[in-house]
Coordinates of C-alpha atoms and ligand atoms in Angstrom, one line a residue:
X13 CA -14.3 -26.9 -3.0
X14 CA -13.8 -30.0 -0.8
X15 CA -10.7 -32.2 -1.0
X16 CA -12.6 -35.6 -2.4
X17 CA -8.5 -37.3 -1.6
X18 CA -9.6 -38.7 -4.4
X19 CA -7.0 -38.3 -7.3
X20 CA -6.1 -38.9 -11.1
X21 CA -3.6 -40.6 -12.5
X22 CA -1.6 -39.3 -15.9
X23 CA 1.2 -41.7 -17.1
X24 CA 3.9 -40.5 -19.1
X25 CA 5.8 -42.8 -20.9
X26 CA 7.5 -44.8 -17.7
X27 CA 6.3 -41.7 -15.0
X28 CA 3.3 -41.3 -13.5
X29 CA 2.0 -38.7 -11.8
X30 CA -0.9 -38.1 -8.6
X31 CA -3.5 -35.1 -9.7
X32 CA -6.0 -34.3 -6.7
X33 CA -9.6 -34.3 -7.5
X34 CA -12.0 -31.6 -6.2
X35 CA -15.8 -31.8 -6.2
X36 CA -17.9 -28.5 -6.6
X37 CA -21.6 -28.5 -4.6
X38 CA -22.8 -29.2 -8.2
X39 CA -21.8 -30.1 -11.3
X40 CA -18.4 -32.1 -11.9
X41 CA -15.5 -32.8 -10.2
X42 CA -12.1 -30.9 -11.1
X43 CA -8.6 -32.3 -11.3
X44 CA -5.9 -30.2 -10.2
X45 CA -3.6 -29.6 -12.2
X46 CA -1.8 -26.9 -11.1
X47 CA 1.5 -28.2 -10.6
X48 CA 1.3 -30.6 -13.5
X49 CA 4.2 -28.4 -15.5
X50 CA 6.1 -28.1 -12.2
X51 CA 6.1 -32.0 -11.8
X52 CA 5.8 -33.3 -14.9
X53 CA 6.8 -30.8 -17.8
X54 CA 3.8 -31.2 -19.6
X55 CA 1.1 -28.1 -20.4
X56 CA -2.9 -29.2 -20.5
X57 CA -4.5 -28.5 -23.9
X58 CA -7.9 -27.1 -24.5
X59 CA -8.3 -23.9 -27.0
X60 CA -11.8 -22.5 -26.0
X61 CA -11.1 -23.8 -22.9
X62 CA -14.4 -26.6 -23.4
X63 CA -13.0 -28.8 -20.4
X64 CA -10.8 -26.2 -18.4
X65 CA -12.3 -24.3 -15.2
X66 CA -10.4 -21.3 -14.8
X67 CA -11.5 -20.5 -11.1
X68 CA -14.0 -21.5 -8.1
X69 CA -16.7 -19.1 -7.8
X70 CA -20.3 -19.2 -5.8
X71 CA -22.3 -16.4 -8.4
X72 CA -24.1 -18.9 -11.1
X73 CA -24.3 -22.4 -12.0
X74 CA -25.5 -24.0 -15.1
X75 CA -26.2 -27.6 -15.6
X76 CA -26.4 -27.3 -20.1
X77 CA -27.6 -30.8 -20.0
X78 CA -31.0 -30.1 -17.3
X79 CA -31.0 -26.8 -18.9
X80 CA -30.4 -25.5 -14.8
X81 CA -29.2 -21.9 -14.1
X82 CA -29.2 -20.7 -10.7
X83 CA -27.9 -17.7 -9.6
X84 CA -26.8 -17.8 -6.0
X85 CA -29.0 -20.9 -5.7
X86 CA -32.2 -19.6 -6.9
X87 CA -33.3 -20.6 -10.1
X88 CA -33.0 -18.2 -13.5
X89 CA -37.3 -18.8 -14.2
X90 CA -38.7 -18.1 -9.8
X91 CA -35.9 -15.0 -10.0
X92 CA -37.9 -13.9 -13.3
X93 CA -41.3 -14.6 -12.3
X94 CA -41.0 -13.7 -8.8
X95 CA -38.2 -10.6 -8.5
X96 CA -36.1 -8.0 -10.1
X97 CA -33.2 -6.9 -11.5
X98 CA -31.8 -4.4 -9.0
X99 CA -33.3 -7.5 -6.3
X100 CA -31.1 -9.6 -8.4
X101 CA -28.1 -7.1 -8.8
X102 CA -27.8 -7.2 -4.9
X103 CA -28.4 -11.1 -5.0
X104 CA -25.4 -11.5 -7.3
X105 CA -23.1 -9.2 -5.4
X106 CA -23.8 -9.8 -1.8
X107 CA -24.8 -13.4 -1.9
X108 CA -28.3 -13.4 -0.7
X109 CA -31.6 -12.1 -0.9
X110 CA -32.3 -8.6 1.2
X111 CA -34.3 -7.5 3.3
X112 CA -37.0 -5.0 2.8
X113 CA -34.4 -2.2 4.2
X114 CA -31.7 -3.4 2.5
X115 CA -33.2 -3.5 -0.7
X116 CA -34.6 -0.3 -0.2
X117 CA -30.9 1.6 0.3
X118 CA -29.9 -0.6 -2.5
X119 CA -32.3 0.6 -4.6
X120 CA -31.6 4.2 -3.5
X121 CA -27.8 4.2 -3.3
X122 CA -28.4 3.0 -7.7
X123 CA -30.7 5.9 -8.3
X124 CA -28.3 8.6 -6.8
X125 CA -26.0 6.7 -8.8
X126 CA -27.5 7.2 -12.4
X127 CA -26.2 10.8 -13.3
X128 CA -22.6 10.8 -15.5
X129 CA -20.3 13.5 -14.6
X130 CA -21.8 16.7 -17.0
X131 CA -18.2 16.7 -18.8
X132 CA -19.0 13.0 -19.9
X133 CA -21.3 14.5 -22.2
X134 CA -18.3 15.9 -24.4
X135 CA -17.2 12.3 -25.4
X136 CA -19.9 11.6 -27.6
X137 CA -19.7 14.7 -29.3
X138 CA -15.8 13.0 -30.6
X139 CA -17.7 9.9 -32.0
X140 CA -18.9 10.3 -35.4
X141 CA -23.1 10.1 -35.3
X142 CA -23.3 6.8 -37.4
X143 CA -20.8 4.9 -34.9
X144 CA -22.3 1.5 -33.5
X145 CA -23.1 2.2 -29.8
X146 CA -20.7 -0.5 -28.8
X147 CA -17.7 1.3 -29.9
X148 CA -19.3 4.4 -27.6
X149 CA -19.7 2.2 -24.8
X150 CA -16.4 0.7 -24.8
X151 CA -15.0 4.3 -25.1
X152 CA -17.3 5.5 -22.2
X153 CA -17.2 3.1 -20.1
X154 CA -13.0 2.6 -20.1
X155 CA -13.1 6.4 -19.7
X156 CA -14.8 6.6 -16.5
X157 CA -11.3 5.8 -15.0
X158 CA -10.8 9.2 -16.1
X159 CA -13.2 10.5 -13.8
X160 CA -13.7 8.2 -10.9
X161 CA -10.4 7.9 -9.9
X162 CA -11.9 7.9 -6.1
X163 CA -13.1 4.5 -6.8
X164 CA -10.5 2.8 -8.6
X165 CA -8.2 1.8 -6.3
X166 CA -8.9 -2.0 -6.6
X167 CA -7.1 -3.0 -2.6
X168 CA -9.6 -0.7 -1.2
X169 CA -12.9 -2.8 -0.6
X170 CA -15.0 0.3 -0.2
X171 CA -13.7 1.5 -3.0
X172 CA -14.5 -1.3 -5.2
X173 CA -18.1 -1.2 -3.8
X174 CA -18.4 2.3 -5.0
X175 CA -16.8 1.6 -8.7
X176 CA -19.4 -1.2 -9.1
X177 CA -22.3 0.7 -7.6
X178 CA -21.4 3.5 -10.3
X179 CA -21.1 1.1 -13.2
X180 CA -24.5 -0.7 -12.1
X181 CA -26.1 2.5 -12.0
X182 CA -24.3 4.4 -14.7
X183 CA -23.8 2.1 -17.6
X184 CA -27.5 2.4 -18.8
X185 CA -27.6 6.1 -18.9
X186 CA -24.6 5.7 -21.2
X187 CA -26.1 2.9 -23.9
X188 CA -29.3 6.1 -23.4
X189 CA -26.6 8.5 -24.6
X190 CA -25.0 6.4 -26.9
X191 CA -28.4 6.1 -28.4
X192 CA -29.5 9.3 -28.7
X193 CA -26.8 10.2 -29.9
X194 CA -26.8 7.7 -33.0
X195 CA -29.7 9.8 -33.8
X196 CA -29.3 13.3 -33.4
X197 CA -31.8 13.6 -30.3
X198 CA -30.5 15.2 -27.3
X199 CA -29.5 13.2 -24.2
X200 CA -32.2 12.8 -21.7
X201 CA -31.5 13.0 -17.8
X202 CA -32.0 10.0 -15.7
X203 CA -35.0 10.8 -13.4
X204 CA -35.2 9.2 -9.6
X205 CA -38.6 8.8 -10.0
X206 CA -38.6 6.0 -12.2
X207 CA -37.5 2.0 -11.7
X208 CA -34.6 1.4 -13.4
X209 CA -36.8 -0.4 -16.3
X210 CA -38.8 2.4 -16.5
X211 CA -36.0 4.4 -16.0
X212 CA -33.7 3.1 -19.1
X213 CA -36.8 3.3 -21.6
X214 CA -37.2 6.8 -20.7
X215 CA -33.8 8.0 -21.4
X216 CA -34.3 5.8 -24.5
X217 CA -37.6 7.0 -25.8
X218 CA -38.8 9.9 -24.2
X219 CA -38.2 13.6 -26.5
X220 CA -38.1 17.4 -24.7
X221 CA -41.4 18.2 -26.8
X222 CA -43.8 15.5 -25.5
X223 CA -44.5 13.8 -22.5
X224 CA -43.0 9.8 -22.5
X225 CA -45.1 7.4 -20.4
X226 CA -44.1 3.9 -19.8
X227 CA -46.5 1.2 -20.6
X228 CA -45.6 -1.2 -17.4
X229 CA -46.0 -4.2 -19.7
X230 CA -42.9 -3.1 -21.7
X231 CA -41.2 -2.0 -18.6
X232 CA -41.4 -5.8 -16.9
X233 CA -39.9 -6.8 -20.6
X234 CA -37.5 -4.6 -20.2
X235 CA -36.5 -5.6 -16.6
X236 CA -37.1 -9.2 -17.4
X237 CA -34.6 -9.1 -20.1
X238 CA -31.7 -7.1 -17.9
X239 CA -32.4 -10.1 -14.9
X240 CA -32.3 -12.9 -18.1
X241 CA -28.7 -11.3 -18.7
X242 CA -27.2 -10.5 -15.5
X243 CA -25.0 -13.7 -15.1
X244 CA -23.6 -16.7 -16.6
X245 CA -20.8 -17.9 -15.2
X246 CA -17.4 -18.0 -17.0
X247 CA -18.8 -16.7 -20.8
X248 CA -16.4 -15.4 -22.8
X249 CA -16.7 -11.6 -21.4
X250 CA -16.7 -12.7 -18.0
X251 CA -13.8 -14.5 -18.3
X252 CA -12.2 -11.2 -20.0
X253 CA -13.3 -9.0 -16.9
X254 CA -11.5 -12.0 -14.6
X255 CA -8.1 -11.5 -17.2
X256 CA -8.2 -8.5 -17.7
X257 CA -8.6 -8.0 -13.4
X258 CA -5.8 -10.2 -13.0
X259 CA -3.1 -7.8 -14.2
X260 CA -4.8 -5.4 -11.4
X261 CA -6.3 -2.8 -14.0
X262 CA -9.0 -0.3 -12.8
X263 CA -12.6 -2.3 -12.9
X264 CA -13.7 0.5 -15.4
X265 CA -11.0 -0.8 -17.8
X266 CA -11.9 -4.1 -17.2
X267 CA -16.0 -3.8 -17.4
X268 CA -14.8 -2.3 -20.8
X269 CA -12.8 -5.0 -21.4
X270 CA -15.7 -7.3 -21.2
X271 CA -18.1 -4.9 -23.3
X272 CA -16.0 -5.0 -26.5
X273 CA -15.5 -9.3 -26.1
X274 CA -19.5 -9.4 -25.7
X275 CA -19.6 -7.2 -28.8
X276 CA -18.8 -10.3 -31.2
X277 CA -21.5 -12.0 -33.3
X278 CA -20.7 -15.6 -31.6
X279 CA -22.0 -13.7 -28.4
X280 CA -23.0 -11.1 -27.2
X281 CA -23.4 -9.7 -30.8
X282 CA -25.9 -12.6 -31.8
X283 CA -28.9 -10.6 -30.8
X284 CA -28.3 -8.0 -33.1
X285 CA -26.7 -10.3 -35.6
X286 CA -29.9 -12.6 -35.1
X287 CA -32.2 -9.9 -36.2
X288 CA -30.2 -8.8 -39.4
X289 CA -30.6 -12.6 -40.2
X290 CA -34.0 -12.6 -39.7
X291 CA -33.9 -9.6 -42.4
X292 CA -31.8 -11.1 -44.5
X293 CA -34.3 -14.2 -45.0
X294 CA -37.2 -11.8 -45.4
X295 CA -40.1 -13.8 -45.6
X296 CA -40.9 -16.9 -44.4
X297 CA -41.1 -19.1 -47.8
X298 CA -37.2 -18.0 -47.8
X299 CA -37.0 -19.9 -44.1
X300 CA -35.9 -23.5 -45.9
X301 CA -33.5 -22.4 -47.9
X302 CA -31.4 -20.9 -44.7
X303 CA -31.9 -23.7 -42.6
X304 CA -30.4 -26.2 -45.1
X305 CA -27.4 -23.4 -45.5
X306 CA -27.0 -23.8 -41.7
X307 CA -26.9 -27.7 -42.2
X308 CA -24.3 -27.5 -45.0
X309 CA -20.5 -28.5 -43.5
X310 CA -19.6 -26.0 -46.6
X311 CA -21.3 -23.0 -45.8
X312 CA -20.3 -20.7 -42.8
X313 CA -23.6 -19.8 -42.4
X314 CA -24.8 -20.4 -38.6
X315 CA -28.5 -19.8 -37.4
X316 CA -27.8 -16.8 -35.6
X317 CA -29.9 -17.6 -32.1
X318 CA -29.2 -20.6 -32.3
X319 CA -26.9 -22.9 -30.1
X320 CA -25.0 -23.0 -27.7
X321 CA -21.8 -23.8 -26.0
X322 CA -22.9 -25.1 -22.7
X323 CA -26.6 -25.9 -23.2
X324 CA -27.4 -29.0 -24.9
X325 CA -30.8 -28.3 -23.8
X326 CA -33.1 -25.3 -23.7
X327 CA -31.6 -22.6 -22.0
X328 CA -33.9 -22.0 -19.6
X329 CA -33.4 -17.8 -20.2
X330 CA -35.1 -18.9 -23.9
X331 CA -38.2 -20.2 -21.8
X332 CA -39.0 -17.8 -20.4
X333 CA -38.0 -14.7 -22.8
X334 CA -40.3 -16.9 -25.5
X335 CA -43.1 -16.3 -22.8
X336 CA -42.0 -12.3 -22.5
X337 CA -41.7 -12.2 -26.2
X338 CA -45.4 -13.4 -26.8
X339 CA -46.7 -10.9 -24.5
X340 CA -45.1 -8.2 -25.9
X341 CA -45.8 -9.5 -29.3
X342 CA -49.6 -9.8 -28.5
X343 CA -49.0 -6.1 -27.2
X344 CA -47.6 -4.7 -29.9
X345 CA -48.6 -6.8 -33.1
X346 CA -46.4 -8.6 -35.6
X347 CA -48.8 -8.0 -38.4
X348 CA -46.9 -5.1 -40.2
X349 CA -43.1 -7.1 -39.0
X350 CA -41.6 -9.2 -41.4
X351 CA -38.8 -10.1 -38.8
X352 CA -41.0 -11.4 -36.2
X353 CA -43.3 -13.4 -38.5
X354 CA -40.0 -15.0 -40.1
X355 CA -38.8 -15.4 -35.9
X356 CA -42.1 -16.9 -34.8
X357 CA -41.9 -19.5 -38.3
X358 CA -37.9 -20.5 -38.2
X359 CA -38.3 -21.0 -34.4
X360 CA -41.2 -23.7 -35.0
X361 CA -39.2 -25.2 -38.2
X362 CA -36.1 -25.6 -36.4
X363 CA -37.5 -26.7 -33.4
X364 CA -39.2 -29.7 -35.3
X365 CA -36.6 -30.5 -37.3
X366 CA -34.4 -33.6 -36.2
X367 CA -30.8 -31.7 -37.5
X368 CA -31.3 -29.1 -34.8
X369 CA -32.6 -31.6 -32.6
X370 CA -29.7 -33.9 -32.9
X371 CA -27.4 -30.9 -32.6
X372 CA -28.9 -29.9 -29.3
X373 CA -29.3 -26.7 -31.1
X374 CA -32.0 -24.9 -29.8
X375 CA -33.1 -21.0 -29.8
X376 CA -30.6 -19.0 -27.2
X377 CA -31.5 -16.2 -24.4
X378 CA -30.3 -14.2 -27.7
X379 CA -33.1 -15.6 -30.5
X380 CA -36.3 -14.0 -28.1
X381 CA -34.5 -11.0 -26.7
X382 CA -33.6 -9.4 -29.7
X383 CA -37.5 -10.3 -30.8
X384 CA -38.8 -8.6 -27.8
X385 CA -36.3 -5.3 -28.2
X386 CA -37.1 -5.2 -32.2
X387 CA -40.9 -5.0 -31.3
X388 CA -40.6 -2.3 -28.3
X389 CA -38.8 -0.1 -31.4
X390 CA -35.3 -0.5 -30.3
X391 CA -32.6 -0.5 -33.5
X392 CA -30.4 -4.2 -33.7
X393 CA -27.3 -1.7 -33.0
X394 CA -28.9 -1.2 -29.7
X395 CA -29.6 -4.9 -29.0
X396 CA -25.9 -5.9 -27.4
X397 CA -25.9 -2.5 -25.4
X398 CA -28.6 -3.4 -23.6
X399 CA -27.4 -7.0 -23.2
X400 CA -23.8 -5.1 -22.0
X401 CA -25.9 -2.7 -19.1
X402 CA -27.4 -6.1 -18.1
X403 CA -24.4 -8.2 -17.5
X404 CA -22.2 -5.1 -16.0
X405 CA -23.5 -6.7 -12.6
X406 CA -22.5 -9.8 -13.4
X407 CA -18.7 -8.9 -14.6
X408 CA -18.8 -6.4 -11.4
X409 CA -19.8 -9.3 -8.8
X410 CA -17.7 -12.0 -10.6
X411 CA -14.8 -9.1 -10.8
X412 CA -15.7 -8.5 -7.0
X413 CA -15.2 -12.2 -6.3
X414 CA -11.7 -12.4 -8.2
X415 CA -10.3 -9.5 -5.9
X416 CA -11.2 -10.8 -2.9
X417 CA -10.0 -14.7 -3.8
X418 CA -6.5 -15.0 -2.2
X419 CA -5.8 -17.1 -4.8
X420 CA -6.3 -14.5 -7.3
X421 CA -3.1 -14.4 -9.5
X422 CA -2.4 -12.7 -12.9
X423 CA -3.7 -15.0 -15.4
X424 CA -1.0 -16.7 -18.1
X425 CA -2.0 -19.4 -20.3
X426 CA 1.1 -21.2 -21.8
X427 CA 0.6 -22.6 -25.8
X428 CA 1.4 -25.3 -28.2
X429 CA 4.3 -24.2 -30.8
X430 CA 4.2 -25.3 -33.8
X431 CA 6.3 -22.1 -35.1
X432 CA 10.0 -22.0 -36.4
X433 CA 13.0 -23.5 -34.1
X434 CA 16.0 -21.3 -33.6
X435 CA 17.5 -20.2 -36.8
X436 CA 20.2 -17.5 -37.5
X437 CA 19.0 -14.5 -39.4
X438 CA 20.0 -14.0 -42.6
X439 CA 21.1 -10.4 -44.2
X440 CA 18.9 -9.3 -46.8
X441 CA 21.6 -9.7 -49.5
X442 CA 21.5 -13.7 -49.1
X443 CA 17.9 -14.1 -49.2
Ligands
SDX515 C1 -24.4 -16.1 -25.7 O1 -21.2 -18.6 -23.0 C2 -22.3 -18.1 -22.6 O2 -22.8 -18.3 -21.6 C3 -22.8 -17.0 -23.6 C4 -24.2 -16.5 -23.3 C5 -24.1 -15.6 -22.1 O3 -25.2 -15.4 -21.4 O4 -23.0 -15.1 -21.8 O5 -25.1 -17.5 -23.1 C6 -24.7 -15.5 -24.4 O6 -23.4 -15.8 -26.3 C7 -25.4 -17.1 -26.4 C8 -24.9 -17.7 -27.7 C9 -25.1 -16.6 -28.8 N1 -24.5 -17.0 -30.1 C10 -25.2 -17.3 -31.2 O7 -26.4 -17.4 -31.2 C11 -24.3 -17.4 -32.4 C12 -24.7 -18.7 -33.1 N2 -24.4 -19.8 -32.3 C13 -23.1 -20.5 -32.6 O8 -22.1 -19.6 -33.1 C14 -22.7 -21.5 -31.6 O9 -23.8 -22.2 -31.2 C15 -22.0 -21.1 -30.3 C16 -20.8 -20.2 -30.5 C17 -23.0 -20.3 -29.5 C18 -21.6 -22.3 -29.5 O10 -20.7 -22.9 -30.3 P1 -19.8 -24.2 -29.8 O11 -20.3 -24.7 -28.5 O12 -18.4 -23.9 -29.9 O13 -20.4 -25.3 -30.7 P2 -19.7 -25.7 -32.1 O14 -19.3 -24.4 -32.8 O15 -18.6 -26.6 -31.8 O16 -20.9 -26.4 -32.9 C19 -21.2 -27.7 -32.6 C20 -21.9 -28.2 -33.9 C21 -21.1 -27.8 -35.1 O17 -21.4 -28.8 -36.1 P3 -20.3 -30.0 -36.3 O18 -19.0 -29.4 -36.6 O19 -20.3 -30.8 -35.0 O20 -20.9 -30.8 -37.4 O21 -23.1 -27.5 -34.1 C22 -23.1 -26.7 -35.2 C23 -21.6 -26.5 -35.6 O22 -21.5 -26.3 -37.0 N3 -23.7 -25.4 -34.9 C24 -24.5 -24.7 -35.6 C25 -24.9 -23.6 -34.8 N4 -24.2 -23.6 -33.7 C26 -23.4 -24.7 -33.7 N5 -25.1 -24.9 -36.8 C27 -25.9 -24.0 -37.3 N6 -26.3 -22.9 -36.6 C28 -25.8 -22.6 -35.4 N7 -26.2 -21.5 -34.7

């Protein structure tokens, strides 16, 4: 960030005080205000933290007004059209694009990587069957500290290359596992021959008594969706990973961290919870009904898929995932899916209807994926899995980031108390 020596001014009462103004290389300028309780005995206020940046970082930017998202410059729709996720794992975690050669061992060093230590397997089996993959994940995941403790020691840069190598690579063998395992099937291997698309369908899909071949036009879905996830700056789990990193913990604790904050409906959860919405309506006479629950001020209905809290225009991700979902969709047929024909009808309601244009609220990254996974057979549990194994390389490089930052500090937000003042305690005779 570069020292504008510009600088804001907060009066208090007769005191003013000098805050120094930073500019980014885009979007706005920041004022310091890191010493403002030091100088001035005052704490900043912002629950949700809607005007607060809570670090500098070079991984992602997003303009929500232009509807902009570049990762490491390059923009969300060329990185989708043009590359793919392990090209854009490397992007996010080494800055640039690689070389032939370099995207080669990349590629390479992930595939060795896929395999779980065999013992792994026995954690499942201590999960009941019907348990949402999430809560498998979280436990998985977290537990791999258990097992990688040669990659945990978070001073040791080649150490912390290895842990996020592993959690790149290993994360979608366990939402496979996690899986299978909600339905009784029996874990499948990952195989070295296979992309890592290819790869997580197979582990998904494929059974010991047939052969499982990939169609490739459900395969560039499938990667298309993991590069439409990686990254997105400071979101609520990425901020968790940075917190959660801050104290020091391992980065399998903290990736884990950030896998049960994307769980929640208002986030990562709003693919699956999008689709049970999508249910719940049922048919598409049913569609105007919702739609004037999500305008009523008394009704805590939201459109799930809908909205967002730093687009106020399209997300560009929803661009082009609407363009992935229609070739799926003309792949596989909506005719015999409720859902989709209710997804394809509320999408062109709300996007004529003034409300949701006046909101700003438009369909999310989260409306079109969960389309696409509910037509390539996937169950909603599985939805925010495969949103978690995407945007593990985007916790890991912003994690990666955050260790290396010599400002990194233990993070500590202060509060405004409106509690009780000091009062004596009173035995429980007199009460
Ligand atoms: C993701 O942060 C990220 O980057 C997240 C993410 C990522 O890649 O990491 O992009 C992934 O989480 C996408 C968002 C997925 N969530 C959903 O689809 C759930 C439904 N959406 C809403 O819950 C909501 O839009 C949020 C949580 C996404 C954003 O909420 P904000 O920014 O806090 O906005 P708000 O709640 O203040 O709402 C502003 C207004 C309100 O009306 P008023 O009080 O001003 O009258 O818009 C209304 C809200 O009632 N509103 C909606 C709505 N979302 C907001 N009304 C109906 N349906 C909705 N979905």
């Amino acid at each position: 960030m570069t020292d504008t020596k510009k600088s804001a001014t907060l009066t208090i009462g007769e005191d003013s005080y000098e805050l120094p103004i930073f500019s980014p290389t885009a979007g706005p300028d920041v004022v310091d205000i890191r010493k403002l309780y030091g100088t001035a005995g005052v704490f900043t206020y912002d629950p949700g933290f809607t005007s607060t940046a809570s670090c500098d970082s070079t991984i992602t930017f997003i303009d929500g007004d232009a509807g902009i998202l570049l990762h490491r410059g390059y923009p969300i729709d060329q990185l989708a059209e043009k590359s793919h996720y392990l090209e854009v794992c490397y992007l996010l975690m080494n800055g640039e694009l690689p070389s032939a050669a370099e995207l080669e061992d990349f590629e390479t060093r992930i595939t060795r990587h896929t395999m779980v230590h065999e013992q792994m397997h026995n954690f499942f089996r201590g999960f009941r069957r019907d348990a949402h993959p999430m809560a498998t994940m979280v436990g998985v995941v977290g537990a791999m500290s258990a097992f990688y403790h040669d990659s945990t020691d978070i001073n040791d840069e080649w150490q912390r290359e290895v842990a996020a190598m592993r959690l790149i690579a290993k994360v979608p063998t366990i939402a496979a596992m996690a899986y299978k395992y909600s339905i009784g099937q029996p874990f499948v291997y990952p195989r070295n021959d296979l992309d890592y698309a290819s790869n997580f369908l197979h582990m998904c899909f494929s059974v010991p008594a047939e052969e499982y071949h990939v169609d490739p036009i459900l395969a560039r879905a499938m990667d298309r969706i993991f590069t439409l996830h990686a990254d997105h700056e400071q979101n609520a789990s990425t901020s968790t990973v940075r917190l959660a990193s801050s104290s020091g913990a391992n980065p399998f604790a903290c990736i884990a961290a950030g896998i049960a904050c994307l769980w929640g409906p208002a986030h990562g959860g709003a693919n699956q919870a999008c689709l049970e919405m999508l249910g719940e309506i049922g048919s598409v006479d049913r569609i105007p009904e919702f739609i004037a629950r999500a305008k009523d001020k008394n009704d805590p209905f939201r459109l799930m898929g809908f909205g967002h809290r730093v687009y106020k225009n399209f997300d560009p991700r929803a661009t082009v995932m609407k363009k992935s979902a229609d070739e799926v969709l003309d792949l596989l047929g909506i005719e015999n899916n409720p859902k989709l024909q209710v997804a394809k009808e509320l999408e062109h309601q709300a996007l004529n209807d003034p409300y949701f244009a006046e909101k700003k609220l438009f369909p999310n990254v989260d409306f079109y994926s969960g389309i696409i996974l509910e037509a390539m057979g996937f169950p909603t549990s599985m939805f925010t899995p495969i949103f978690a194994l995407s945007r593990t390389v985007g916790w890991v490089s912003q994690w990666k980031e955050m260790i290396a930052d010599p400002q990194n500090k233990i993070g500590r937000p202060r509060q405004l108390y409106l509690g009780e003042t000091l009062r004596d305690y009173v035995d429980i005779e007199k009460r």
